[in-house]
């Protein structure tokens, strides 16, 4: 239950932050908003009435969280790099890398989606409801 509350509150906090900073200007920016909202809904449902279906849905959603975090880091990095190259077209090497990772868009911020995904996967790993269903299937 602690991990599930951590996930729900983490999703809510991250969603609130993204909405406050206006992370809704293009369709790729809507992806984490939709995922976080889904995480809240599925997480609250799992808190209220745990079920095999709900936990499986949560598990798959957390895998998508992992992927979205990695993709988000890549998008933030690429956006910062393009901006730095517009400012200094001849930039390169460690100087470009350093300016890119410390640029206008926080490059590692999408990693919070990955962290939330790991929390969600940890709570579903060997969950009693999922374990009992897999034992029933293998019998």
Coordinates of N, CA and C in Angstrom, one line a residue:
X1 N 0.8 -1.2 0.0 CA 0.0 0.0 0.0 C 0.9 1.3 0.0
X2 N 2.0 1.2 0.7 CA 2.9 2.4 0.7 C 3.4 2.7 -0.7
X3 N 3.8 1.7 -1.4 CA 4.3 1.9 -2.8 C 3.2 2.4 -3.7
X4 N 2.0 1.9 -3.5 CA 0.8 2.4 -4.3 C 0.5 3.9 -4.0
X5 N 0.5 4.2 -2.7 CA 0.3 5.6 -2.3 C 1.4 6.5 -2.9
X6 N 2.7 6.0 -2.8 CA 3.8 6.7 -3.4 C 3.6 7.0 -4.9
X7 N 3.1 6.0 -5.6 CA 2.9 6.1 -7.0 C 1.8 7.1 -7.3
X8 N 0.7 7.0 -6.6 CA -0.5 7.9 -6.8 C -0.1 9.4 -6.5
X9 N 0.6 9.6 -5.4 CA 1.0 10.9 -5.0 C 2.1 11.5 -5.9
X10 N 3.0 10.6 -6.3 CA 4.0 11.0 -7.3 C 3.4 11.4 -8.6
X11 N 2.5 10.6 -9.1 CA 1.8 11.0 -10.4 C 1.1 12.3 -10.2
X12 N 0.4 12.5 -9.1 CA -0.4 13.7 -8.9 C 0.5 14.9 -8.8
X13 N 1.6 14.8 -8.1 CA 2.5 15.9 -8.0 C 3.2 16.3 -9.3
X14 N 3.6 15.2 -10.0 CA 4.3 15.5 -11.3 C 3.3 16.1 -12.3
X15 N 2.0 15.6 -12.3 CA 1.0 16.1 -13.2 C 0.8 17.6 -12.8
X16 N 0.6 17.9 -11.6 CA 0.4 19.3 -11.2 C 1.5 20.2 -11.6
X17 N 2.8 19.7 -11.4 CA 3.9 20.5 -11.9 C 3.9 20.8 -13.4
X18 N 3.6 19.7 -14.1 CA 3.6 19.9 -15.6 C 2.5 20.9 -16.0
X19 N 1.4 20.8 -15.4 CA 0.3 21.7 -15.7 C 0.7 23.2 -15.3
X20 N 1.3 23.3 -14.2 CA 1.7 24.7 -13.8 C 2.7 25.3 -14.7
X21 N 3.6 24.5 -15.3 CA 4.6 25.1 -16.1 C 4.2 25.2 -17.6
X22 N 2.9 24.8 -17.9 CA 2.4 24.9 -19.2 C 2.9 23.8 -20.2
X23 N 3.1 22.6 -19.7 CA 3.6 21.5 -20.5 C 2.5 20.9 -21.3
X24 N 1.9 21.8 -22.2 CA 0.8 21.3 -23.0 C 0.7 22.1 -24.3
X25 N 1.9 22.4 -24.8 CA 1.9 23.2 -26.1 C 1.9 22.4 -27.3
X26 N 2.3 21.1 -27.2 CA 2.3 20.2 -28.4 C 1.9 18.8 -28.0
X27 N 1.6 18.0 -29.0 CA 1.1 16.6 -28.7 C 2.1 15.8 -27.9
X28 N 3.4 15.9 -28.2 CA 4.3 15.1 -27.3 C 4.3 15.5 -25.9
X29 N 3.9 16.8 -25.6 CA 3.9 17.3 -24.2 C 2.6 16.8 -23.5
X30 N 1.6 16.3 -24.3 CA 0.4 15.8 -23.7 C 0.6 14.3 -23.2
X31 N 1.5 13.6 -23.8 CA 1.7 12.2 -23.5 C 1.9 12.0 -22.0
X32 N 2.9 12.7 -21.3 CA 3.0 12.5 -19.9 C 1.8 12.9 -19.1
X33 N 1.1 13.9 -19.6 CA -0.2 14.3 -18.9 C -1.2 13.2 -18.9
X34 N -1.3 12.6 -20.0 CA -2.3 11.4 -20.2 C -1.8 10.3 -19.3
X35 N -0.5 9.9 -19.4 CA 0.0 8.8 -18.6 C -0.1 9.0 -17.1
X36 N 0.2 10.2 -16.7 CA 0.1 10.5 -15.3 C -1.3 10.5 -14.8
X37 N -2.2 11.0 -15.6 CA -3.7 10.9 -15.2 C -4.1 9.5 -15.2
X38 N -3.7 8.7 -16.1 CA -4.0 7.3 -16.1 C -3.5 6.6 -14.9
X39 N -2.2 6.9 -14.5 CA -1.6 6.4 -13.3 C -2.4 6.7 -12.1
X40 N -2.9 7.9 -12.0 CA -3.7 8.3 -10.8 C -5.0 7.5 -10.8
X41 N -5.7 7.4 -11.9 CA -7.0 6.7 -11.9 C -6.8 5.2 -11.6
X42 N -5.8 4.6 -12.3 CA -5.6 3.1 -12.1 C -5.1 2.9 -10.6
X43 N -4.2 3.8 -10.2 CA -3.7 3.6 -8.8 C -4.8 3.8 -7.7
X44 N -5.7 4.8 -7.9 CA -6.8 5.0 -6.9 C -7.7 3.8 -7.0
X45 N -8.0 3.3 -8.2 CA -8.8 2.1 -8.3 C -8.2 0.9 -7.6
X46 N -6.9 0.7 -7.7 CA -6.2 -0.4 -7.1 C -6.2 -0.2 -5.5
X47 N -6.2 1.0 -5.1 CA -6.3 1.3 -3.6 C -7.7 0.9 -3.1
X48 N -8.7 1.3 -3.9 CA -10.1 1.1 -3.5 C -10.5 -0.3 -3.5
X49 N -10.2 -1.0 -4.6 CA -10.6 -2.4 -4.8 C -9.5 -3.1 -5.7
X50 N -8.5 -3.6 -5.0 CA -7.4 -4.3 -5.7 C -8.0 -5.5 -6.5
X51 N -7.6 -5.6 -7.8 CA -8.0 -6.7 -8.6 C -6.9 -7.2 -9.5
X52 N -7.0 -8.4 -10.0 CA -5.9 -8.9 -10.9 C -5.9 -8.0 -12.2
X53 N -7.0 -7.7 -12.7 CA -7.1 -6.9 -13.9 C -6.5 -5.5 -13.7
X54 N -6.8 -4.9 -12.6 CA -6.3 -3.6 -12.3 C -4.8 -3.6 -12.1
X55 N -4.3 -4.6 -11.4 CA -2.8 -4.7 -11.2 C -2.1 -5.0 -12.5
X56 N -2.7 -5.8 -13.4 CA -2.1 -6.0 -14.7 C -2.1 -4.8 -15.5
X57 N -3.2 -4.0 -15.5 CA -3.2 -2.8 -16.2 C -2.1 -1.8 -15.7
X58 N -2.0 -1.8 -14.4 CA -1.0 -0.9 -13.8 C 0.4 -1.3 -14.2
X59 N 0.6 -2.6 -14.2 CA 2.0 -3.1 -14.6 C 2.3 -2.7 -16.1
X60 N 1.3 -2.8 -17.0 CA 1.6 -2.4 -18.4 C 1.8 -0.9 -18.5
X61 N 1.0 -0.2 -17.7 CA 1.1 1.3 -17.7 C 2.5 1.7 -17.2
X62 N 3.0 1.0 -16.3 CA 4.3 1.3 -15.7 C 5.4 1.0 -16.7
X63 N 5.3 0.0 -17.6 CA 6.2 -0.2 -18.6 C 6.2 0.9 -19.6
X64 N 5.0 1.5 -19.9 CA 4.9 2.6 -20.8 C 5.6 3.9 -20.1
X65 N 5.4 4.0 -18.8 CA 6.1 5.1 -18.1 C 7.6 5.0 -18.3
X66 N 8.2 3.8 -18.2 CA 9.6 3.6 -18.4 C 10.0 4.1 -19.8
X67 N 9.3 3.7 -20.8 CA 9.6 4.1 -22.1 C 9.5 5.6 -22.3
X68 N 8.4 6.2 -21.8 CA 8.1 7.6 -21.9 C 9.2 8.4 -21.3
X69 N 9.7 8.0 -20.1 CA 10.8 8.7 -19.5 C 12.0 8.8 -20.3
X70 N 12.4 7.6 -20.9 CA 13.6 7.6 -21.8 C 13.4 8.5 -23.0
X71 N 12.2 8.4 -23.6 CA 11.9 9.2 -24.8 C 11.9 10.7 -24.4
X72 N 11.4 11.0 -23.3 CA 11.3 12.4 -22.8 C 12.7 13.0 -22.6
X73 N 13.6 12.2 -22.0 CA 15.0 12.7 -21.8 C 15.6 12.9 -23.2
X74 N 15.4 12.0 -24.2 CA 15.9 12.2 -25.5 C 15.3 13.5 -26.2
X75 N 14.0 13.7 -26.0 CA 13.4 14.9 -26.6 C 13.9 16.2 -26.0
X76 N 14.0 16.2 -24.7 CA 14.6 17.4 -24.0 C 16.0 17.6 -24.4
X77 N 16.8 16.6 -24.5 CA 18.2 16.7 -24.9 C 18.3 17.3 -26.3
X78 N 17.5 16.7 -27.2 CA 17.5 17.1 -28.6 C 17.1 18.6 -28.8
X79 N 16.0 19.0 -28.1 CA 15.6 20.4 -28.1 C 16.6 21.3 -27.6
X80 N 17.3 21.0 -26.5 CA 18.3 21.9 -26.0 C 19.5 22.0 -26.9
X81 N 19.8 20.8 -27.5 CA 21.0 20.8 -28.5 C 20.7 21.7 -29.7
X82 N 19.5 21.5 -30.2 CA 19.1 22.4 -31.4 C 19.2 23.9 -31.0
X83 N 18.7 24.2 -29.9 CA 18.8 25.6 -29.4 C 20.2 26.1 -29.3
X84 N 21.1 25.3 -28.7 CA 22.5 25.7 -28.6 C 23.2 25.8 -29.9
X85 N 22.8 24.9 -30.8 CA 23.4 25.0 -32.2 C 22.9 26.2 -33.0
X86 N 21.7 26.7 -32.7 CA 21.2 27.9 -33.3 C 22.0 29.1 -32.7
X87 N 22.3 29.1 -31.5 CA 23.0 30.1 -30.8 C 24.5 30.1 -31.3
X88 N 25.1 29.0 -31.3 CA 26.5 28.8 -31.7 C 26.7 27.6 -32.6
X89 N 26.5 27.9 -33.9 CA 26.6 26.8 -34.9 C 27.9 26.0 -35.0
X90 N 28.9 26.6 -34.5 CA 30.2 25.9 -34.5 C 30.5 25.1 -33.2
X91 N 29.6 25.2 -32.3 CA 29.8 24.5 -31.0 C 29.9 23.0 -31.2
X92 N 30.7 22.4 -30.4 CA 30.8 20.9 -30.5 C 31.5 20.4 -29.3
X93 N 31.7 19.1 -29.2 CA 32.4 18.4 -28.2 C 31.7 18.5 -26.8
X94 N 32.6 18.5 -25.8 CA 32.1 18.6 -24.4 C 31.4 19.9 -24.1
X95 N 31.9 21.0 -24.7 CA 31.2 22.3 -24.5 C 29.8 22.3 -25.0
X96 N 29.5 21.7 -26.1 CA 28.1 21.6 -26.6 C 27.3 20.7 -25.7
X97 N 27.9 19.5 -25.3 CA 27.2 18.6 -24.4 C 26.9 19.3 -23.1
X98 N 27.8 20.0 -22.5 CA 27.6 20.6 -21.2 C 26.5 21.7 -21.3
X99 N 26.5 22.5 -22.4 CA 25.5 23.5 -22.5 C 24.1 22.9 -22.8
X100 N 24.1 21.7 -23.5 CA 22.9 21.0 -23.8 C 22.2 20.5 -22.5
X101 N 23.0 19.8 -21.7 CA 22.4 19.2 -20.5 C 22.0 20.2 -19.4
X102 N 22.6 21.4 -19.5 CA 22.2 22.5 -18.5 C 21.4 23.5 -19.2
X103 N 20.8 23.2 -20.3 CA 20.0 24.2 -21.1 C 18.7 24.6 -20.5
X104 N 17.9 25.2 -21.4 CA 16.6 25.8 -21.0 C 15.6 24.7 -20.5
X105 N 15.6 23.6 -21.1 CA 14.7 22.5 -20.8 C 15.5 21.5 -19.9
X106 N 14.9 21.2 -18.7 CA 15.6 20.2 -17.8 C 15.7 18.9 -18.5
X107 N 16.9 18.5 -18.9 CA 17.0 17.2 -19.6 C 16.7 16.0 -18.8
X108 N 17.0 15.9 -17.6 CA 16.7 14.7 -16.8 C 15.3 14.7 -16.1
X109 N 14.6 15.8 -16.2 CA 13.2 15.8 -15.6 C 12.3 14.7 -16.0
X110 N 12.3 14.3 -17.3 CA 11.4 13.2 -17.7 C 11.8 11.9 -17.0
X111 N 13.0 11.8 -16.4 CA 13.4 10.6 -15.7 C 12.5 10.3 -14.5
X112 N 11.8 11.3 -14.1 CA 10.8 11.1 -13.0 C 9.7 10.1 -13.4
X113 N 9.4 10.1 -14.7 CA 8.4 9.1 -15.2 C 9.0 7.7 -15.1
X114 N 10.3 7.6 -15.4 CA 11.0 6.3 -15.2 C 11.0 5.8 -13.8
X115 N 11.2 6.8 -12.9 CA 11.2 6.5 -11.5 C 9.9 6.0 -11.0
X116 N 8.8 6.7 -11.4 CA 7.5 6.3 -11.1 C 7.1 4.9 -11.7
X117 N 7.6 4.7 -12.9 CA 7.4 3.4 -13.5 C 8.1 2.3 -12.7
X118 N 9.3 2.5 -12.1 CA 10.0 1.5 -11.3 C 9.2 1.3 -10.0
X119 N 8.7 2.4 -9.4 CA 7.9 2.2 -8.2 C 6.6 1.3 -8.5
X120 N 6.0 1.6 -9.6 CA 4.8 0.8 -10.0 C 5.1 -0.6 -10.2
X121 N 6.2 -0.9 -10.9 CA 6.6 -2.2 -11.2 C 7.0 -3.0 -9.9
X122 N 7.7 -2.2 -9.0 CA 8.0 -2.8 -7.7 C 6.8 -3.3 -6.9
X123 N 5.7 -2.5 -7.0 CA 4.5 -2.8 -6.2 C 3.8 -4.0 -6.9
X124 N 3.9 -4.2 -8.2 CA 3.2 -5.3 -8.8 C 4.1 -6.6 -8.8
X125 N 5.4 -6.4 -8.6 CA 6.3 -7.6 -8.6 C 5.9 -8.5 -7.4
X126 N 5.6 -9.7 -7.8 CA 5.2 -10.7 -6.8 C 4.0 -10.3 -5.9
X127 N 3.2 -9.5 -6.4 CA 2.0 -9.1 -5.7 C 1.1 -10.3 -5.4
X128 N 0.6 -10.5 -4.2 CA -0.2 -11.7 -3.9 C -1.3 -12.0 -4.8
X129 N -2.0 -11.0 -5.3 CA -3.1 -11.2 -6.3 C -2.5 -11.8 -7.6
X130 N -1.5 -11.2 -8.1 CA -0.9 -11.6 -9.3 C -0.2 -13.0 -9.2
X131 N 0.4 -13.2 -8.0 CA 1.0 -14.5 -7.8 C 0.0 -15.7 -7.8
X132 N -1.1 -15.4 -7.1 CA -2.2 -16.4 -7.0 C -2.8 -16.7 -8.4
X133 N -2.9 -15.7 -9.2 CA -3.4 -15.9 -10.6 C -2.5 -16.7 -11.4
X134 N -1.2 -16.5 -11.3 CA -0.2 -17.2 -12.1 C -0.1 -18.7 -11.6
X135 N -0.3 -18.9 -10.3 CA -0.2 -20.3 -9.8 C -1.4 -21.0 -10.3
X136 N -2.6 -20.4 -10.4 CA -3.8 -21.0 -10.8 C -3.7 -21.4 -12.3
X137 N -3.0 -20.5 -13.1 CA -2.9 -20.8 -14.5 C -1.9 -21.9 -14.8
X138 N -0.9 -22.1 -13.9 CA 0.1 -23.1 -14.1 C -0.3 -24.5 -13.6
X139 N -1.4 -24.5 -12.8 CA -1.8 -25.8 -12.2 C -2.6 -26.6 -13.2

